[in-house]
Amino acid sequence: MATDTLKRISEDICKDYLGFYPTTNATKPPHIANGLFRCCTGETCNTRDVHEWIISDGRKDAVSSDAIIDKYQDILQNGYHEKASDIKELRCLLDDIFDQDNAVYPSYAFSVMTISSHWMIRNKVSSEMGIGDFLFDVLSKKLDGKRSPIIELLQKALDDDTDDITKLVKPIIAFPSEKEK
């Protein structure tokens, strides 16, 4: 009974004072970054297409490389004639880059990638547990009339579309429309 009371007190403290529950091992650095970066930029993007590329052949519920060629032939160098083996290699590379912390799962609903720019920030996922929002609130608190300069630094870094990692996936993200992110 005392354990139950302590658990309830702990949950109340986390909810009322911290704003998140630091009681899971499912939260990984990309989850925290996704929440913090979303607060810093105020935007999210649909990263389903990149997710589709990252979940490489052989993983559960993966889209085959042949299906990737069919769907994305307009952005491939050789179009419909691209070799499936080349696409598989690229997908392995994308997995190595964007799944550094193993936070990209076959299910898009729970996946967060390693984030290099605003193009990779997605909507909230349950594993974030509100920690990114909490960090943003801490960094936003004004001391001597100023909030932490890290927020502006993050905004500037995330807005940069010229880094090599963003360039690698931007054609996938911008596909099929220039208007839609």
mmCIF file of C-alpha atoms in Angstrom:
data_model
loop_
_atom_site.group_PDB
_atom_site.id
_atom_site.type_symbol
_atom_site.label_atom_id
_atom_site.label_comp_id
_atom_site.label_asym_id
_atom_site.label_seq_id
_atom_site.Cartn_x
_atom_site.Cartn_y
_atom_site.Cartn_z
ATOM 1 C CA MET A 1 0.000 0.000 0.000
ATOM 2 C CA ALA A 2 2.848 2.400 0.787
ATOM 3 C CA THR A 3 4.362 1.597 -2.616
ATOM 4 C CA ASP A 4 1.095 2.559 -4.290
ATOM 5 C CA THR A 5 1.047 5.879 -2.408
ATOM 6 C CA LEU A 6 4.663 6.625 -3.349
ATOM 7 C CA LYS A 7 3.901 5.812 -6.964
ATOM 8 C CA ARG A 8 0.930 8.201 -6.984
ATOM 9 C CA ILE A 9 3.003 10.956 -5.341
ATOM 10 C CA SER A 10 5.762 10.401 -7.874
ATOM 11 C CA GLU A 11 3.297 10.597 -10.773
ATOM 12 C CA ASP A 12 1.735 13.774 -9.356
ATOM 13 C CA ILE A 13 5.140 15.430 -8.949
ATOM 14 C CA CYS A 14 6.126 14.478 -12.486
ATOM 15 C CA LYS A 15 2.843 15.679 -13.943
ATOM 16 C CA ASP A 16 2.412 18.869 -11.902
ATOM 17 C CA TYR A 17 6.003 20.072 -11.534
ATOM 18 C CA LEU A 18 8.152 18.499 -14.223
ATOM 19 C CA GLY A 19 5.608 18.144 -17.015
ATOM 20 C CA PHE A 20 6.906 14.724 -18.074
ATOM 21 C CA TYR A 21 7.368 11.212 -16.731
ATOM 22 C CA PRO A 22 11.049 10.209 -16.704
ATOM 23 C CA THR A 23 10.096 6.610 -16.066
ATOM 24 C CA THR A 24 10.762 4.841 -19.332
ATOM 25 C CA ASN A 25 13.750 3.461 -21.148
ATOM 26 C CA ALA A 26 11.967 3.888 -24.493
ATOM 27 C CA THR A 27 12.892 7.570 -24.689
ATOM 28 C CA LYS A 28 16.021 8.067 -26.778
ATOM 29 C CA PRO A 29 17.956 11.217 -27.720
ATOM 30 C CA PRO A 30 16.125 11.639 -31.063
ATOM 31 C CA HIS A 31 12.792 11.604 -29.197
ATOM 32 C CA ILE A 32 13.983 14.380 -26.892
ATOM 33 C CA ALA A 33 15.458 16.328 -29.814
ATOM 34 C CA ASN A 34 12.247 15.992 -31.819
ATOM 35 C CA GLY A 35 10.202 17.530 -29.007
ATOM 36 C CA LEU A 36 12.711 20.299 -28.282
ATOM 37 C CA PHE A 37 13.249 21.127 -31.952
ATOM 38 C CA ARG A 38 9.491 21.179 -32.623
ATOM 39 C CA CYS A 39 9.102 23.742 -29.824
ATOM 40 C CA CYS A 40 12.029 25.804 -31.150
ATOM 41 C CA THR A 41 10.793 25.945 -34.747
ATOM 42 C CA GLY A 42 7.046 25.687 -34.255
ATOM 43 C CA GLU A 43 6.794 23.405 -37.267
ATOM 44 C CA THR A 44 6.595 19.756 -38.187
ATOM 45 C CA CYS A 45 7.039 17.870 -41.425
ATOM 46 C CA ASN A 46 5.642 14.679 -42.822
ATOM 47 C CA THR A 47 8.636 12.345 -42.874
ATOM 48 C CA ARG A 48 6.744 9.224 -43.962
ATOM 49 C CA ASP A 49 8.563 9.059 -47.295
ATOM 50 C CA VAL A 50 12.013 9.166 -45.684
ATOM 51 C CA HIS A 51 10.832 6.608 -43.142
ATOM 52 C CA GLU A 52 9.790 4.367 -46.032
ATOM 53 C CA TRP A 53 13.312 4.577 -47.464
ATOM 54 C CA ILE A 54 15.038 3.985 -44.116
ATOM 55 C CA ILE A 55 13.153 0.802 -43.239
ATOM 56 C CA SER A 56 15.282 -1.302 -45.550
ATOM 57 C CA ASP A 57 14.508 -4.567 -47.270
ATOM 58 C CA GLY A 58 14.360 -7.496 -44.907
ATOM 59 C CA ARG A 59 12.823 -5.616 -41.990
ATOM 60 C CA LYS A 60 9.249 -6.302 -41.016
ATOM 61 C CA ASP A 61 6.701 -4.341 -43.069
ATOM 62 C CA ALA A 62 9.418 -2.775 -45.235
ATOM 63 C CA VAL A 63 8.561 -1.480 -48.675
ATOM 64 C CA SER A 64 10.643 -3.365 -51.230
ATOM 65 C CA SER A 65 13.340 -1.558 -53.178
ATOM 66 C CA ASP A 66 11.461 -2.394 -56.382
ATOM 67 C CA ALA A 67 8.380 -0.642 -54.989
ATOM 68 C CA ILE A 68 10.573 2.338 -54.024
ATOM 69 C CA ILE A 69 11.771 2.532 -57.649
ATOM 70 C CA ASP A 70 8.197 2.469 -58.933
ATOM 71 C CA LYS A 71 7.004 5.144 -56.506
ATOM 72 C CA TYR A 72 10.003 7.502 -56.688
ATOM 73 C CA GLN A 73 11.234 7.080 -60.242
ATOM 74 C CA ASP A 74 10.893 10.843 -60.840
ATOM 75 C CA ILE A 75 13.660 11.630 -58.329
ATOM 76 C CA LEU A 76 15.998 8.771 -59.203
ATOM 77 C CA GLN A 77 18.951 9.404 -61.482
ATOM 78 C CA ASN A 78 18.033 6.510 -63.781
ATOM 79 C CA GLY A 79 14.296 6.735 -63.180
ATOM 80 C CA TYR A 80 12.448 3.470 -63.593
ATOM 81 C CA HIS A 81 15.681 1.825 -64.772
ATOM 82 C CA GLU A 82 17.451 2.281 -61.437
ATOM 83 C CA LYS A 83 18.980 -0.929 -60.089
ATOM 84 C CA ALA A 84 17.260 -2.355 -57.026
ATOM 85 C CA SER A 85 20.688 -3.262 -55.607
ATOM 86 C CA ASP A 86 21.712 0.429 -55.733
ATOM 87 C CA ILE A 87 18.512 1.423 -53.946
ATOM 88 C CA LYS A 88 19.167 -1.214 -51.276
ATOM 89 C CA GLU A 89 22.653 0.216 -50.682
ATOM 90 C CA LEU A 90 21.277 3.737 -50.410
ATOM 91 C CA ARG A 91 18.625 2.558 -47.977
ATOM 92 C CA CYS A 92 21.311 0.956 -45.789
ATOM 93 C CA LEU A 93 23.251 4.231 -45.853
ATOM 94 C CA LEU A 94 20.142 6.214 -44.911
ATOM 95 C CA ASP A 95 19.498 3.763 -42.083
ATOM 96 C CA ASP A 96 23.061 4.222 -40.806
ATOM 97 C CA ILE A 97 22.674 8.019 -40.868
ATOM 98 C CA PHE A 98 19.114 8.516 -39.661
ATOM 99 C CA ASP A 99 18.736 5.625 -37.225
ATOM 100 C CA GLN A 100 21.822 6.163 -35.086
ATOM 101 C CA ASP A 101 19.939 5.540 -31.833
ATOM 102 C CA ASN A 102 17.639 2.809 -33.132
ATOM 103 C CA ALA A 103 14.602 5.057 -32.828
ATOM 104 C CA VAL A 104 13.279 4.280 -36.334
ATOM 105 C CA TYR A 105 10.834 1.423 -36.054
ATOM 106 C CA PRO A 106 8.794 -0.334 -38.742
ATOM 107 C CA SER A 107 5.799 1.616 -37.413
ATOM 108 C CA TYR A 108 5.948 5.275 -38.439
ATOM 109 C CA ALA A 109 3.782 6.230 -35.430
ATOM 110 C CA PHE A 110 6.670 5.592 -33.016
ATOM 111 C CA SER A 111 9.655 6.499 -35.192
ATOM 112 C CA VAL A 112 11.926 9.509 -34.922
ATOM 113 C CA MET A 113 15.016 9.942 -37.040
ATOM 114 C CA THR A 114 18.312 11.608 -36.318
ATOM 115 C CA ILE A 115 17.436 15.235 -37.054
ATOM 116 C CA SER A 116 19.642 17.539 -39.123
ATOM 117 C CA SER A 117 17.153 20.243 -40.105
ATOM 118 C CA HIS A 118 13.556 21.380 -39.806
ATOM 119 C CA TRP A 119 12.671 18.955 -42.612
ATOM 120 C CA MET A 120 13.157 16.024 -40.221
ATOM 121 C CA ILE A 121 11.076 17.313 -37.293
ATOM 122 C CA ARG A 122 7.850 15.392 -37.051
ATOM 123 C CA ASN A 123 4.751 15.506 -34.906
ATOM 124 C CA LYS A 124 4.834 14.275 -31.308
ATOM 125 C CA VAL A 125 5.444 10.592 -30.610
ATOM 126 C CA SER A 126 4.603 8.868 -27.337
ATOM 127 C CA SER A 127 8.216 8.034 -26.457
ATOM 128 C CA GLU A 128 9.028 11.744 -26.134
ATOM 129 C CA MET A 129 7.175 11.707 -22.825
ATOM 130 C CA GLY A 130 7.083 15.548 -22.908
ATOM 131 C CA ILE A 131 10.804 15.856 -22.148
ATOM 132 C CA GLY A 132 11.502 18.099 -25.173
ATOM 133 C CA ASP A 133 8.684 20.434 -24.119
ATOM 134 C CA PHE A 134 10.108 20.495 -20.590
ATOM 135 C CA LEU A 135 13.592 21.386 -21.860
ATOM 136 C CA PHE A 136 12.172 24.132 -24.053
ATOM 137 C CA ASP A 137 10.296 25.572 -21.068
ATOM 138 C CA VAL A 138 13.497 25.569 -19.007
ATOM 139 C CA LEU A 139 15.500 27.204 -21.801
ATOM 140 C CA SER A 140 12.739 29.774 -22.380
ATOM 141 C CA LYS A 141 12.704 31.029 -18.788
ATOM 142 C CA LYS A 142 14.093 34.517 -18.697
ATOM 143 C CA LEU A 143 17.074 35.253 -16.497
ATOM 144 C CA ASP A 144 18.095 38.882 -16.328
ATOM 145 C CA GLY A 145 15.452 39.575 -18.986
ATOM 146 C CA LYS A 146 16.902 37.098 -21.495
ATOM 147 C CA ARG A 147 16.109 33.533 -22.375
ATOM 148 C CA SER A 148 18.804 31.017 -23.205
ATOM 149 C CA PRO A 149 20.653 31.796 -26.449
ATOM 150 C CA ILE A 150 20.537 28.060 -27.281
ATOM 151 C CA ILE A 151 16.975 28.453 -28.593
ATOM 152 C CA GLU A 152 18.036 30.968 -31.226
ATOM 153 C CA LEU A 153 21.105 28.875 -32.036
ATOM 154 C CA LEU A 154 18.942 25.756 -32.545
ATOM 155 C CA GLN A 155 16.460 27.686 -34.690
ATOM 156 C CA LYS A 156 19.262 28.959 -36.904
ATOM 157 C CA ALA A 157 20.906 25.519 -37.211
ATOM 158 C CA LEU A 158 17.620 23.762 -38.000
ATOM 159 C CA ASP A 159 16.722 26.355 -40.623
ATOM 160 C CA ASP A 160 19.910 25.634 -42.588
ATOM 161 C CA ASP A 161 19.021 23.483 -45.602
ATOM 162 C CA THR A 162 22.542 23.467 -47.015
ATOM 163 C CA ASP A 163 24.107 20.767 -44.840
ATOM 164 C CA ASP A 164 24.985 17.508 -46.587
ATOM 165 C CA ILE A 165 22.589 15.361 -44.565
ATOM 166 C CA THR A 166 19.594 17.545 -45.393
ATOM 167 C CA LYS A 167 20.593 17.615 -49.061
ATOM 168 C CA LEU A 168 20.644 13.813 -49.033
ATOM 169 C CA VAL A 169 16.979 13.468 -48.079
ATOM 170 C CA LYS A 170 15.430 16.738 -49.236
ATOM 171 C CA PRO A 171 14.435 15.338 -52.661
ATOM 172 C CA ILE A 172 12.526 12.566 -50.886
ATOM 173 C CA ILE A 173 10.863 14.971 -48.470
ATOM 174 C CA ALA A 174 9.961 17.546 -51.125
ATOM 175 C CA PHE A 175 8.496 14.798 -53.342
ATOM 176 C CA PRO A 176 5.774 14.841 -54.704
ATOM 177 C CA SER A 177 5.157 18.560 -54.425
ATOM 178 C CA GLU A 178 7.165 21.742 -54.029
ATOM 179 C CA LYS A 179 4.340 23.200 -51.910
ATOM 180 C CA GLU A 180 4.084 20.416 -49.369
ATOM 181 C CA LYS A 181 6.738 19.624 -46.798
#
